[in-house]
Every structure is written in C-alpha cells, then in structure tokens.
CSV table of C-alpha atoms in Angstrom, one decimal:
chain,number,residue,atom,x,y,z
A,127,MET,CA,152.6,215.6,96.1
A,128,VAL,CA,155.7,217.5,96.9
A,129,SER,CA,157.8,214.7,95.3
A,130,LEU,CA,155.6,214.8,92.2
A,131,VAL,CA,156.0,218.6,91.8
A,132,THR,CA,159.7,218.3,92.4
A,133,ALA,CA,160.0,215.6,89.7
A,134,LEU,CA,157.9,217.6,87.2
A,135,TRP,CA,160.0,220.7,87.9
A,136,THR,CA,163.1,218.7,87.3
A,137,VAL,CA,161.9,217.4,84.0
A,138,LEU,CA,160.5,220.7,82.8
A,139,HIS,CA,163.6,222.5,84.1
A,140,ALA,CA,165.9,220.1,82.1
A,141,ARG,CA,163.7,220.5,79.0
A,142,THR,CA,163.7,224.3,79.4
A,143,LEU,CA,167.5,224.3,79.7
A,144,LEU,CA,167.8,222.1,76.6
A,145,LEU,CA,165.4,224.2,74.5
A,146,GLY,CA,167.2,227.3,75.7
A,147,ALA,CA,170.6,225.9,74.7
A,148,VAL,CA,169.3,224.9,71.3
A,149,ALA,CA,167.7,228.4,70.8
A,150,PHE,CA,171.0,230.0,71.9
A,151,LEU,CA,173.0,227.9,69.5
A,152,PHE,CA,170.6,228.6,66.7
A,153,PHE,CA,170.7,232.4,67.1
A,154,ALA,CA,174.5,232.4,67.8
A,155,TYR,CA,175.1,230.5,64.7
A,156,PHE,CA,172.7,232.6,62.7
A,157,PHE,CA,174.3,235.9,63.7
A,158,ARG,CA,177.9,234.5,63.5
A,159,LYS,CA,177.4,232.7,60.2
A,160,ARG,CA,175.3,235.2,58.2
A,161,ARG,CA,176.1,234.9,54.6
A,162,PRO,CA,178.6,237.5,53.2
A,163,GLN,CA,177.0,240.6,51.7
A,164,ASN,CA,176.4,240.3,48.0
A,165,CYS,CA,177.0,236.6,48.0
A,166,PRO,CA,175.7,234.3,45.3
A,167,PRO,CA,172.2,232.9,45.7
A,168,GLY,CA,171.6,229.4,46.9
A,169,PRO,CA,169.2,227.0,48.7
A,170,PRO,CA,168.1,227.9,52.2
A,171,ARG,CA,170.4,226.4,54.9
A,172,TRP,CA,169.8,224.7,58.2
A,173,PRO,CA,171.5,226.1,61.3
A,174,ILE,CA,174.9,224.5,62.0
A,175,LEU,CA,174.6,221.8,59.3
A,176,GLY,CA,173.9,224.3,56.5
A,177,ASN,CA,172.9,222.4,53.3
A,178,PHE,CA,174.2,219.0,54.4
A,179,PHE,CA,171.0,217.1,54.2
A,180,GLN,CA,169.9,218.7,51.0
A,181,VAL,CA,172.5,216.9,48.9
A,182,ASP,CA,172.4,213.2,48.0
A,183,PHE,CA,175.9,212.1,48.7
A,184,ALA,CA,175.4,208.9,46.6
A,185,GLN,CA,175.1,211.2,43.5
A,186,SER,CA,176.0,214.6,44.7
A,187,HIS,CA,177.3,215.8,41.3
A,188,LEU,CA,174.0,215.1,39.7
A,189,HIS,CA,171.7,216.2,42.5
A,190,ILE,CA,173.4,219.6,42.7
A,191,GLN,CA,172.4,220.3,39.1
A,192,GLN,CA,168.9,221.1,40.3
A,193,PHE,CA,170.2,224.0,42.3
A,194,VAL,CA,172.1,225.3,39.3
A,195,LYS,CA,168.9,225.3,37.2
A,196,LYS,CA,167.1,227.2,40.0
A,197,TYR,CA,169.7,229.6,41.2
A,198,GLY,CA,172.1,230.1,38.2
A,199,ASN,CA,175.7,229.7,37.2
A,200,VAL,CA,177.1,230.9,40.5
A,201,ILE,CA,175.5,229.5,43.6
A,202,SER,CA,176.5,229.3,47.2
A,203,MET,CA,176.0,226.5,49.7
A,204,GLU,CA,177.2,225.7,53.2
A,205,PHE,CA,178.3,222.4,54.9
A,206,GLY,CA,178.9,223.1,58.5
A,207,ASP,CA,181.5,225.9,58.7
A,208,MET,CA,182.5,225.4,55.1
A,209,TYR,CA,181.1,228.2,52.8
A,210,SER,CA,181.3,227.0,49.2
A,211,VAL,CA,180.5,228.4,45.8
A,212,LEU,CA,179.8,226.3,42.6
A,213,ILE,CA,180.7,227.8,39.3
A,214,THR,CA,179.0,226.6,36.1
A,215,GLY,CA,179.9,227.5,32.5
A,216,LEU,CA,183.1,227.8,30.5
A,217,PRO,CA,183.4,231.6,30.6
A,218,LEU,CA,183.2,231.7,34.4
A,219,ILE,CA,185.4,228.7,34.9
A,220,LYS,CA,188.1,230.4,32.7
A,221,GLU,CA,187.6,233.7,34.5
A,222,ALA,CA,188.2,232.1,37.9
A,223,LEU,CA,190.9,229.5,37.1
A,224,VAL,CA,192.9,231.3,34.4
A,225,GLU,CA,192.2,235.1,34.3
A,226,HIS,CA,192.1,235.5,38.1
A,227,ASP,CA,194.1,232.4,38.9
A,228,GLN,CA,196.0,234.2,41.8
A,229,HIS,CA,192.7,234.6,43.7
A,230,PHE,CA,191.5,231.0,43.1
A,231,ARG,CA,194.8,229.1,43.4
A,232,ASN,CA,194.6,227.7,46.9
A,233,ARG,CA,193.3,224.4,48.1
A,234,PRO,CA,190.8,224.2,51.0
A,235,VAL,CA,192.0,222.6,54.1
A,236,THR,CA,189.2,220.5,55.5
A,237,PRO,CA,189.5,218.7,58.9
A,238,ILE,CA,190.1,215.4,57.2
A,239,ARG,CA,192.8,216.8,54.9
A,240,GLU,CA,194.4,218.6,57.9
A,241,ARG,CA,194.6,215.3,59.8
A,242,VAL,CA,195.8,213.2,57.0
A,243,PHE,CA,198.2,215.5,55.1
A,244,LYS,CA,198.8,218.5,57.4
A,245,GLU,CA,198.8,220.9,54.4
A,246,ASN,CA,201.8,219.1,52.9
A,247,GLY,CA,202.5,217.4,49.6
A,248,LEU,CA,201.5,218.3,46.1
A,249,ILE,CA,197.7,218.1,45.8
A,250,MET,CA,196.4,220.0,48.9
A,251,SER,CA,199.3,222.3,49.8
A,252,ASN,CA,199.4,226.0,49.3
A,253,GLY,CA,201.8,228.9,49.1
A,254,GLN,CA,205.5,228.3,49.1
A,255,THR,CA,205.1,224.6,49.9
A,256,TRP,CA,203.0,224.1,46.8
A,257,LYS,CA,205.3,226.2,44.6
A,258,GLU,CA,208.4,224.4,45.7
A,259,GLN,CA,207.0,220.9,45.6
A,260,ARG,CA,205.3,221.3,42.2
A,261,ARG,CA,208.4,222.9,40.6
A,262,PHE,CA,210.7,220.2,41.9
A,263,THR,CA,208.3,217.4,41.0
A,264,LEU,CA,207.8,218.6,37.4
A,265,THR,CA,211.6,219.0,36.9
A,266,THR,CA,212.3,215.5,38.4
A,267,LEU,CA,209.6,213.8,36.4
A,268,ARG,CA,211.0,215.3,33.2
A,269,ASN,CA,214.4,214.1,34.2
A,270,PHE,CA,213.0,210.6,34.5
A,271,GLY,CA,211.3,210.6,31.2
A,272,LEU,CA,208.1,212.5,31.3
A,273,GLY,CA,207.3,213.5,27.8
A,274,LYS,CA,210.2,211.4,26.4
A,275,LYS,CA,210.4,208.1,24.6
A,276,SER,CA,212.0,206.4,27.5
A,277,LEU,CA,208.9,206.7,29.8
A,278,GLU,CA,206.6,205.7,26.9
A,279,GLU,CA,208.7,202.6,26.4
A,280,ARG,CA,208.0,201.7,30.1
A,281,ILE,CA,204.3,202.1,29.5
A,282,GLN,CA,204.5,199.9,26.4
A,283,GLU,CA,206.4,197.3,28.4
A,284,GLU,CA,203.8,197.4,31.2
A,285,ALA,CA,201.0,197.2,28.6
A,286,TYR,CA,202.6,194.0,27.3
A,287,TYR,CA,202.6,192.5,30.9
A,288,LEU,CA,199.0,193.4,31.4
A,289,VAL,CA,197.9,191.8,28.1
A,290,GLU,CA,199.8,188.6,29.0
A,291,PHE,CA,198.2,188.5,32.4
A,292,ILE,CA,194.7,189.0,31.0
A,293,LYS,CA,195.4,186.2,28.5
A,294,GLU,CA,195.6,183.8,31.5
A,295,GLU,CA,191.9,184.3,32.1
A,296,ASN,CA,191.3,182.3,28.9
A,297,GLY,CA,188.2,184.4,27.9
A,298,GLN,CA,186.5,183.6,31.2
A,299,PRO,CA,184.7,186.3,33.3
A,300,PHE,CA,187.0,188.3,35.6
A,301,ASP,CA,187.1,191.6,37.5
A,302,PRO,CA,189.6,193.8,35.7
A,303,GLN,CA,189.9,196.4,38.5
A,304,PHE,CA,193.1,195.5,40.3
A,305,LYS,CA,194.9,194.1,37.3
A,306,ILE,CA,194.5,197.5,35.7
A,307,ASN,CA,195.3,199.3,38.9
A,308,ASN,CA,198.5,197.3,39.3
A,309,ALA,CA,199.6,198.0,35.7
A,310,VAL,CA,198.9,201.7,35.8
A,311,SER,CA,200.4,202.1,39.3
A,312,ASN,CA,203.6,200.3,38.1
A,313,ILE,CA,204.4,203.3,35.9
A,314,ILE,CA,204.4,205.9,38.7
A,315,CYS,CA,206.0,203.4,41.0
A,316,SER,CA,208.9,202.8,38.6
A,317,VAL,CA,209.5,206.6,38.6
A,318,THR,CA,209.0,207.3,42.3
A,319,PHE,CA,210.2,204.0,43.9
A,320,GLY,CA,212.5,202.7,41.2
A,321,GLU,CA,210.6,199.4,41.0
A,322,ARG,CA,207.5,197.8,39.6
A,323,PHE,CA,205.3,195.2,41.5
A,324,GLU,CA,204.2,191.8,40.1
A,325,TYR,CA,200.4,191.3,39.7
A,326,GLN,CA,200.6,188.4,42.2
A,327,ASP,CA,202.3,190.4,44.9
A,328,GLU,CA,199.8,190.0,47.7
A,329,LYS,CA,201.2,192.9,49.8
A,330,PHE,CA,200.9,195.4,46.9
A,331,GLN,CA,197.5,194.1,46.0
A,332,GLY,CA,196.5,194.8,49.6
A,333,LEU,CA,197.8,198.3,49.4
A,334,LEU,CA,195.8,198.9,46.2
A,335,ARG,CA,192.7,197.7,47.9
A,336,MET,CA,193.4,200.0,50.8
A,337,LEU,CA,193.8,202.9,48.4
A,338,ASP,CA,190.5,202.0,46.7
A,339,GLU,CA,188.8,201.9,50.1
A,340,VAL,CA,190.0,205.4,51.1
A,341,ILE,CA,188.8,206.8,47.7
A,342,CYS,CA,185.4,205.4,48.4
A,343,LEU,CA,185.2,206.3,52.1
A,344,GLU,CA,186.3,209.9,52.0
A,345,THR,CA,183.0,211.1,50.5
A,346,SER,CA,180.8,209.0,52.8
A,347,ILE,CA,178.4,210.7,55.2
A,348,TRP,CA,180.5,209.7,58.2
A,349,CYS,CA,183.5,211.5,56.8
A,350,GLN,CA,181.5,214.5,55.8
A,351,LEU,CA,180.2,214.7,59.3
A,352,TYR,CA,183.8,214.6,60.5
A,353,ASN,CA,184.5,217.7,58.5
A,354,ILE,CA,181.7,219.4,60.4
A,355,PHE,CA,182.2,218.0,63.9
A,356,PRO,CA,185.8,216.8,64.0
A,357,ARG,CA,186.1,216.8,67.8
A,358,ILE,CA,183.0,214.8,68.4
A,359,MET,CA,183.6,212.4,65.5
A,360,ASN,CA,187.1,211.7,66.8
A,361,LEU,CA,185.4,210.0,69.8
A,362,LEU,CA,183.1,207.9,67.7
A,363,PRO,CA,183.6,204.7,65.7
A,364,GLY,CA,182.8,204.6,62.0
A,365,SER,CA,184.1,204.6,58.5
A,366,HIS,CA,186.1,207.8,59.2
A,367,GLN,CA,188.3,205.8,61.6
A,368,THR,CA,188.9,203.2,58.9
A,369,LEU,CA,189.8,206.0,56.5
A,370,PHE,CA,192.5,207.4,58.9
A,371,ASN,CA,193.9,203.9,59.6
A,372,ASN,CA,194.2,203.2,55.9
A,373,TRP,CA,195.9,206.5,55.1
A,374,GLU,CA,198.4,205.8,58.0
A,375,ASN,CA,199.2,202.3,56.5
A,376,LEU,CA,199.7,203.9,53.1
A,377,LYS,CA,202.1,206.4,54.7
A,378,LEU,CA,203.9,203.6,56.4
A,379,PHE,CA,204.3,201.8,53.1
A,380,VAL,CA,205.9,204.9,51.5
A,381,ALA,CA,208.0,205.6,54.6
A,382,GLU,CA,209.4,202.0,54.6
A,383,ILE,CA,210.5,202.4,50.9
A,384,ILE,CA,212.2,205.7,51.8
A,385,GLU,CA,214.1,204.1,54.7
A,386,ASN,CA,215.2,201.3,52.4
A,387,HIS,CA,216.5,203.9,49.9
A,388,LYS,CA,218.4,205.7,52.6
A,389,LYS,CA,220.4,202.5,53.4
A,390,ASP,CA,222.2,202.5,50.1
A,391,TRP,CA,221.6,206.1,48.9
A,392,ASN,CA,224.4,207.6,46.8
A,393,PRO,CA,223.8,211.3,46.1
A,394,ASP,CA,226.0,211.0,43.0
A,395,GLU,CA,223.7,208.3,41.5
A,396,THR,CA,220.0,209.3,41.4
A,397,ARG,CA,217.9,206.2,40.7
A,398,ASP,CA,214.4,207.6,41.1
A,399,PHE,CA,212.2,210.4,42.5
A,400,ILE,CA,213.0,209.4,46.1
A,401,ASP,CA,216.7,209.6,45.6
A,402,ALA,CA,216.3,213.0,43.9
A,403,TYR,CA,214.2,214.2,46.8
A,404,LEU,CA,216.7,213.0,49.4
A,405,LYS,CA,219.3,215.0,47.6
A,406,GLU,CA,217.1,218.1,47.7
A,407,VAL,CA,216.5,217.6,51.5
A,408,GLU,CA,220.3,217.4,52.0
A,409,LYS,CA,220.7,220.6,49.9
A,410,HIS,CA,218.2,222.5,52.1
A,411,LYS,CA,219.0,221.0,55.5
A,412,ASN,CA,220.1,224.4,56.9
A,413,ASP,CA,217.3,226.4,55.3
A,414,THR,CA,214.5,226.7,57.9
A,415,SER,CA,212.1,228.3,55.3
A,416,SER,CA,212.4,225.3,52.9
A,417,SER,CA,209.6,222.8,52.6
A,418,PHE,CA,212.0,220.0,51.7
A,419,ASP,CA,212.1,217.6,54.5
A,420,GLU,CA,211.5,213.9,55.0
A,421,GLU,CA,207.9,214.4,56.1
A,422,ASN,CA,207.1,216.3,52.9
A,423,LEU,CA,208.9,213.5,51.0
A,424,ILE,CA,206.3,211.0,52.3
A,425,TYR,CA,203.3,213.2,51.5
A,426,THR,CA,204.5,214.2,48.0
A,427,THR,CA,205.4,210.6,47.1
A,428,LEU,CA,202.0,209.5,48.4
A,429,ASP,CA,200.3,212.1,46.3
A,430,LEU,CA,202.1,210.8,43.2
A,431,PHE,CA,201.3,207.2,44.1
A,432,PHE,CA,197.6,208.1,44.6
A,433,ALA,CA,197.1,210.4,41.6
A,434,GLY,CA,199.3,208.3,39.3
A,435,THR,CA,197.3,205.1,40.2
A,436,GLU,CA,193.6,206.1,40.6
A,437,THR,CA,192.6,208.5,37.9
A,438,THR,CA,194.0,206.7,34.8
A,439,SER,CA,193.1,203.2,36.0
A,440,THR,CA,189.5,204.2,36.8
A,441,THR,CA,189.2,205.8,33.3
A,442,LEU,CA,190.5,202.6,31.7
A,443,ARG,CA,187.9,200.6,33.6
A,444,TRP,CA,185.2,202.8,32.2
A,445,ALA,CA,186.8,202.3,28.8
A,446,LEU,CA,186.5,198.5,28.9
A,447,LEU,CA,182.9,198.8,30.2
A,448,TYR,CA,181.9,201.1,27.3
A,449,MET,CA,183.5,198.9,24.7
A,450,ALA,CA,181.4,195.9,26.0
A,451,LEU,CA,178.3,198.1,26.1
A,452,TYR,CA,178.8,199.5,22.6
A,453,PRO,CA,180.1,196.6,20.5
A,454,ASP,CA,179.6,198.6,17.2
A,455,ILE,CA,182.0,201.3,18.5
A,456,GLN,CA,184.4,198.5,19.6
A,457,GLU,CA,184.4,197.1,16.1
A,458,LYS,CA,185.3,200.5,14.6
A,459,VAL,CA,188.2,200.8,17.1
A,460,HIS,CA,189.4,197.3,16.1
A,461,ALA,CA,189.1,198.1,12.4
A,462,GLU,CA,191.3,201.3,12.8
A,463,ILE,CA,193.9,199.4,14.9
A,464,ASP,CA,194.1,196.6,12.3
A,465,ARG,CA,194.4,199.1,9.5
A,466,VAL,CA,197.1,201.4,11.1
A,467,ILE,CA,199.0,199.1,13.5
A,468,GLY,CA,198.1,195.5,12.8
A,469,GLN,CA,198.6,192.8,15.4
A,470,MET,CA,202.4,192.9,15.7
A,471,GLN,CA,203.4,196.6,16.0
A,472,GLN,CA,203.2,198.1,19.5
A,473,PRO,CA,200.9,201.1,19.9
A,474,SER,CA,202.7,204.4,20.4
A,475,MET,CA,201.9,208.1,20.7
A,476,ALA,CA,203.6,208.6,17.3
A,477,LEU,CA,200.7,206.7,15.7
A,478,ARG,CA,197.9,208.5,17.6
A,479,GLU,CA,197.4,211.2,14.9
A,480,SER,CA,196.8,208.4,12.4
A,481,MET,CA,194.1,206.9,14.6
A,482,PRO,CA,191.5,209.7,15.0
A,483,TYR,CA,188.6,207.3,15.9
A,484,THR,CA,190.5,205.6,18.7
A,485,HIS,CA,191.8,209.0,19.9
A,486,ALA,CA,188.1,210.2,19.9
A,487,VAL,CA,187.0,207.1,21.8
A,488,VAL,CA,189.5,207.8,24.6
A,489,HIS,CA,188.3,211.3,25.0
A,490,GLU,CA,184.6,210.3,25.0
A,491,VAL,CA,185.5,207.8,27.8
A,492,GLN,CA,186.8,210.7,29.8
A,493,ARG,CA,183.8,212.8,29.1
A,494,MET,CA,181.2,210.2,30.0
A,495,GLY,CA,183.2,208.6,32.8
A,496,ASN,CA,183.4,212.1,34.4
A,497,ILE,CA,185.6,210.8,37.1
A,498,ILE,CA,186.2,214.2,38.9
A,499,PRO,CA,182.8,215.8,38.3
A,500,LEU,CA,183.2,219.0,40.3
A,501,ASN,CA,187.0,219.3,39.8
A,502,VAL,CA,189.5,219.2,42.6
A,503,PRO,CA,188.3,222.0,44.9
A,504,ARG,CA,190.0,225.4,45.2
A,505,ALA,CA,189.9,228.0,47.9
A,506,VAL,CA,189.8,231.8,47.5
A,507,ALA,CA,193.2,233.1,48.5
A,508,ALA,CA,192.1,236.7,49.2
A,509,ASP,CA,188.7,238.6,49.1
A,510,THR,CA,187.7,238.9,45.5
A,511,THR,CA,184.6,239.1,43.2
A,512,LEU,CA,183.3,236.8,40.5
A,513,ALA,CA,180.4,237.6,38.2
A,514,GLY,CA,179.7,240.6,40.5
A,515,TYR,CA,179.4,238.4,43.6
A,516,HIS,CA,181.6,238.8,46.7
A,517,MET,CA,184.0,235.9,47.4
A,518,PRO,CA,185.5,236.1,50.9
A,519,LYS,CA,188.9,234.6,51.6
A,520,GLY,CA,188.7,230.9,52.4
A,521,THR,CA,185.6,230.3,50.2
A,522,LEU,CA,185.6,226.7,48.9
A,523,VAL,CA,185.2,226.8,45.1
A,524,LEU,CA,183.9,224.0,42.9
A,525,THR,CA,183.9,224.0,39.1
A,526,ASN,CA,181.0,222.2,37.5
A,527,LEU,CA,182.6,219.9,35.0
A,528,THR,CA,179.5,217.7,35.0
A,529,ALA,CA,177.4,220.5,33.5
A,530,LEU,CA,180.3,221.5,31.2
A,531,HIS,CA,180.8,218.0,29.7
A,532,LYS,CA,177.1,217.3,29.4
A,533,ASP,CA,175.7,220.6,28.2
A,534,PRO,CA,173.0,219.8,25.6
A,535,ALA,CA,173.7,223.1,23.8
A,536,GLU,CA,177.3,221.9,23.1
A,537,TRP,CA,177.2,218.1,22.9
A,538,ALA,CA,174.9,216.4,20.3
A,539,THR,CA,174.1,213.5,22.6
A,540,PRO,CA,175.2,214.5,26.0
A,541,ASP,CA,174.0,211.4,27.9
A,542,THR,CA,175.1,208.8,25.3
A,543,PHE,CA,178.5,207.4,24.5
A,544,ASN,CA,179.3,209.0,21.1
A,545,PRO,CA,182.9,209.4,19.8
A,546,GLU,CA,181.5,211.7,17.1
A,547,HIS,CA,181.6,214.4,19.7
A,548,PHE,CA,185.4,214.6,19.0
A,549,LEU,CA,185.4,214.1,15.3
A,550,GLU,CA,184.9,216.4,12.4
A,551,ASN,CA,185.0,215.2,8.8
A,552,GLY,CA,186.7,212.0,10.1
A,553,GLN,CA,189.5,213.9,11.8
A,554,PHE,CA,190.0,214.3,15.6
A,555,LYS,CA,188.6,217.6,16.9
A,556,LYS,CA,189.9,219.4,20.0
A,557,ARG,CA,187.2,221.0,22.2
A,558,GLU,CA,187.7,224.0,24.4
A,559,ASP,CA,184.8,222.9,26.6
A,560,PHE,CA,186.5,219.6,27.6
A,561,LEU,CA,188.5,220.0,30.8
A,562,PRO,CA,189.1,216.6,32.4
A,563,PHE,CA,192.5,217.8,33.7
A,564,SER,CA,191.3,221.2,34.7
A,565,ILE,CA,193.0,224.5,33.5
A,566,GLY,CA,195.3,227.1,35.0
A,567,LYS,CA,198.4,226.8,37.1
A,568,ARG,CA,196.9,224.2,39.3
A,569,ALA,CA,195.8,221.9,36.5
A,570,CYS,CA,196.9,218.3,36.8
A,571,LEU,CA,200.7,218.1,36.5
A,572,GLY,CA,200.5,214.5,35.3
A,573,GLU,CA,198.3,215.3,32.3
A,574,GLN,CA,200.9,214.4,29.7
A,575,LEU,CA,201.7,211.1,31.5
A,576,ALA,CA,198.0,210.3,31.8
A,577,ARG,CA,197.3,211.0,28.1
A,578,THR,CA,200.1,208.7,27.1
A,579,GLU,CA,199.0,205.9,29.5
A,580,LEU,CA,195.4,206.1,28.4
A,581,PHE,CA,196.2,205.9,24.7
A,582,VAL,CA,198.9,203.2,24.9
A,583,PHE,CA,197.1,201.0,27.5
A,584,PHE,CA,193.7,201.3,25.8
A,585,THR,CA,195.0,200.6,22.3
A,586,SER,CA,197.2,197.7,23.5
A,587,LEU,CA,194.2,196.0,25.1
A,588,MET,CA,191.9,196.7,22.1
A,589,GLN,CA,194.6,195.4,19.8
A,590,LYS,CA,194.6,192.0,21.5
A,591,PHE,CA,191.1,191.5,22.9
A,592,THR,CA,187.4,191.8,22.2
A,593,PHE,CA,185.6,192.7,25.4
A,594,ARG,CA,182.0,191.6,26.1
A,595,ALA,CA,179.7,190.9,29.0
A,596,PRO,CA,179.7,187.4,30.5
A,597,ASP,CA,176.9,185.1,29.5
A,598,SER,CA,173.8,185.6,31.7
A,599,GLU,CA,175.3,188.8,33.2
A,600,GLN,CA,174.3,192.3,32.4
A,601,LEU,CA,176.6,195.3,32.5
A,602,SER,CA,175.4,198.7,33.4
A,603,GLN,CA,176.7,202.3,33.7
A,604,LYS,CA,176.0,202.5,37.4
A,605,PHE,CA,178.7,204.3,39.3
A,606,ARG,CA,180.3,204.3,42.8
A,607,MET,CA,180.7,207.7,44.4
A,608,GLY,CA,184.1,208.5,45.9
A,609,ILE,CA,186.9,211.0,45.5
A,610,THR,CA,186.6,209.8,41.9
A,611,ILE,CA,183.5,208.3,40.2
A,612,ALA,CA,184.2,204.7,39.3
A,613,PRO,CA,182.0,202.1,37.7
A,614,VAL,CA,180.4,199.7,40.1
A,615,LYS,CA,182.3,196.4,40.3
A,616,TYR,CA,181.8,194.3,37.1
A,617,ARG,CA,183.1,191.2,35.5
A,618,ILE,CA,184.0,191.1,31.8
A,619,CYS,CA,185.2,188.6,29.2
A,620,ALA,CA,188.4,189.4,27.2
A,621,LEU,CA,188.3,187.2,24.1
A,622,PRO,CA,191.7,187.0,22.3
A,623,ARG,CA,191.7,188.4,18.8
A,624,ALA,CA,193.2,186.4,16.0
C-alpha cells in the first residue's frame, strides 16, 4: 500500500510540476510578449508559437489574404519571437517604403539568416555595411556593362547558346529548369567570376541543384521552427540541417573561385567583380570601420550569384509554361516577332518599344508568376507609426504584392493570364500598381539587368520555338513554395519554327 501511494505521488507530483511549468511559461510569455500598445489588429495568437499554426506554409501568401479581408490593410501577426506586420494597398506601401523609407529600410535578422550570412552581404545587411556594399556593387556592375550595350551583347550571346542547346532536344519533351538556370546564371557569373559555365558541366549543374534546394527548404516548417527554437533545432536532424550544409557548400564554391583569383590577381588589371572587390579590400585594409574584407566578399558574391540566377530564371520558366497554356497568346507573340524582327535579327532592347505585345506579355508573366509574393521583408529601424498604428523597432514588415497584383478593382481579370492588362490602344502601358522589383532605396539593384535578360531571353526563345505540352501530359499552374514561387516541375516540347 505504501509503495502504491508512493508511486501515485511520484506520478502526480511529476504531472503537477509539468503543469506548473507549462502554466508558468504561458503566463511569463503572455506578460513578456504582450502586443505593443496601439498595434494593428490581427488573428488571436497561441503562447510561444504565436500564429505559426494558423498559416498554411504550402501557400502562405494566399492563405494570409483571409486575414487581410477580416482585419484590414495593416495587420499584425507573431511567429515565435518575431512580431510582424503585413501592409496591403499601394498608398500604404508607398508611405512605408518611399515616404518613410528611413524607418523601414532595414532587413530582419532571423536565426537562419544570422547563421548563414551573419548580417553580411547585400540582401540582408543593414546600416553602414549595406550602404557600402550596395554603393560599391552598383558602381562595379556599371563598370562591367550594366545598362550598356556590352552586357546586352553577352545576354544575346548566351541566348544563342541556350537556343542551340534546346534545339538538341529535337522537339521531344524535356524539363527546361536547369538549362534556363544555367543560361541566366552565366550572365551574372561572367560579371562576378569572369567566366561562364557549359550546360554539360556536372559540377556547376550540381551547384544549381543545391541552390534550388535551399530556395525550397528555407520556407519549410522545419526551417520556420528553427527560427522560433534555434537552440533546440540545432540538436535535431531535419531539412534545416540540409539547408545549412548546402549554403556552406555554396560558400565554399565562391571561396574557391576567390582563392583562384588571388593566385594571379593584378590590381592594375580588373577582370571582374571579384578582382574589383579584392582591390577595395586592399584599399581599406587599415580601416577597422570598413565592411570590405574577404568574408564580406564571399557573402556579397554569393548574394549576386543567388539573386542573379533565381529570380529571372524562375520568371522565364513561368513564361514558357504560360505560352504552352495559352497558345492563342503565343501566336500573337510569334506574329509580332515575325513582323518586327523576323528570324535572322537578334532581339535587342532597342526593339522593345516596337514590340508592345511581347513587352506586355513579359510583364503579365511577372504579375501572374508573382515569384516574391510578400516582397523581401523589411524591419523597422526605429519606433515609428504607420496608418496611426505603433510600429516598434525591430518589427518585421511584409508588403502584400499578391493583393496589389491581383486587386479586382484594378485588374480586369486578376486571376487569368491577360497581356491586355499592360496595353492601351495597342501600346504598352506602364502601371503604378505593378511592383515586382519593389520600390524605394532597397528596391532590387539588379532590376535593369533583369528586365534586359527577361526581354532578350524570352524573345529569343519565342523567335525560334513554339512551346506546347507533351502528348498525353497536362500542364498546370500549380506552384512550389520557397523563397520564390516557382512552377512545379514540368516537361515541355520546344518545336523549331520555320
């Protein structure tokens, strides 16, 4: 009997302690993490996890729209310790990112970003580091042809290689993903590394697959849990560990190229971005406040490699998919190309104004593809207000590009691929409510390059091929959620045009 009582007491005592600990954590979290006064409305949150389980991570940009309908154009949510605000509507987006840019200029530093990039590089850095890296990168890219004919000629040459490589498929079904990735990546690689990579290069193809995997993994539930419980998740296996391994391998790839550059580096002969950066490192070697060092060279170069590969290539994959799904639109693109360029002349930006329909199609691909649906996140740099709501320093800010680009009040057929959205009386029409590259001082610095790549690559492919679904296979507009929204893997037929 005594043994039974002792056993019961042990069990009850353990349960009591456990319940007490849970209750303590609940109340400690509640009082410590009370929402700021005068904060935007939002869905009720769970202790510790916040709104984590209220968002479908497989389609978070769509699922979150129900909260916008319920709570309005400025809503707040929490994911663990991350307090975030979602802004909807062009007036508010412009107010935050343009008019009060100084308060919304920072990037949030999540545990994953902290571990992978250490607040370095171009995309996720802040303060002096961001200013120095962005200014230097823009100047150097211009020196190597950004916005000039020389870089456009490289794009035209790469488009020729891509067309010839696709011709080898002989009209049979193929997956275009890594052919397009390789072609687009070669442009930024030629500027940063001073070389391009052949489509049969197995090592480079492996790196592109690794990059594709990290893009997919970073928004997975395991990685989101890492952002909430980094110390615990460090001890557990899972896709977050694969993510970290892949990023390390990508950094090693860049570091190896930098080491090879250093072997024959001549400061009087700048061959590419890495050479220019090594010269800048040497120039600031005695300046302890400078952000120019070899570690930042790796991160900035990796940012250029990632951004210069992923966004444009994903948009082009959407483009080919839409052309196969909408053959009547593809026919109109072909007709305009035949009328303006013909089969022998290379597509160029100088001809874009004479091709309003093709120009409109490229823009409609960006609108419908919606590859960065909530924009690259920002963080509030200092306590401020927006739309009358208090925004404390450190608040993660998302801008709702999905709602902006699919607003039924502004777009005639928001959920249908329709190039007429960008046409007026047969001429191309710019739209203020179209922001695929964001706005403000932290807008995409590669916008000009991306626009040139999209037009030249797309027009070159359409000039030479008709794209259609393989026999007995059905194409769809289903997407894969990641850092960017990409079409699910598909095969397509590229039929040479006479």
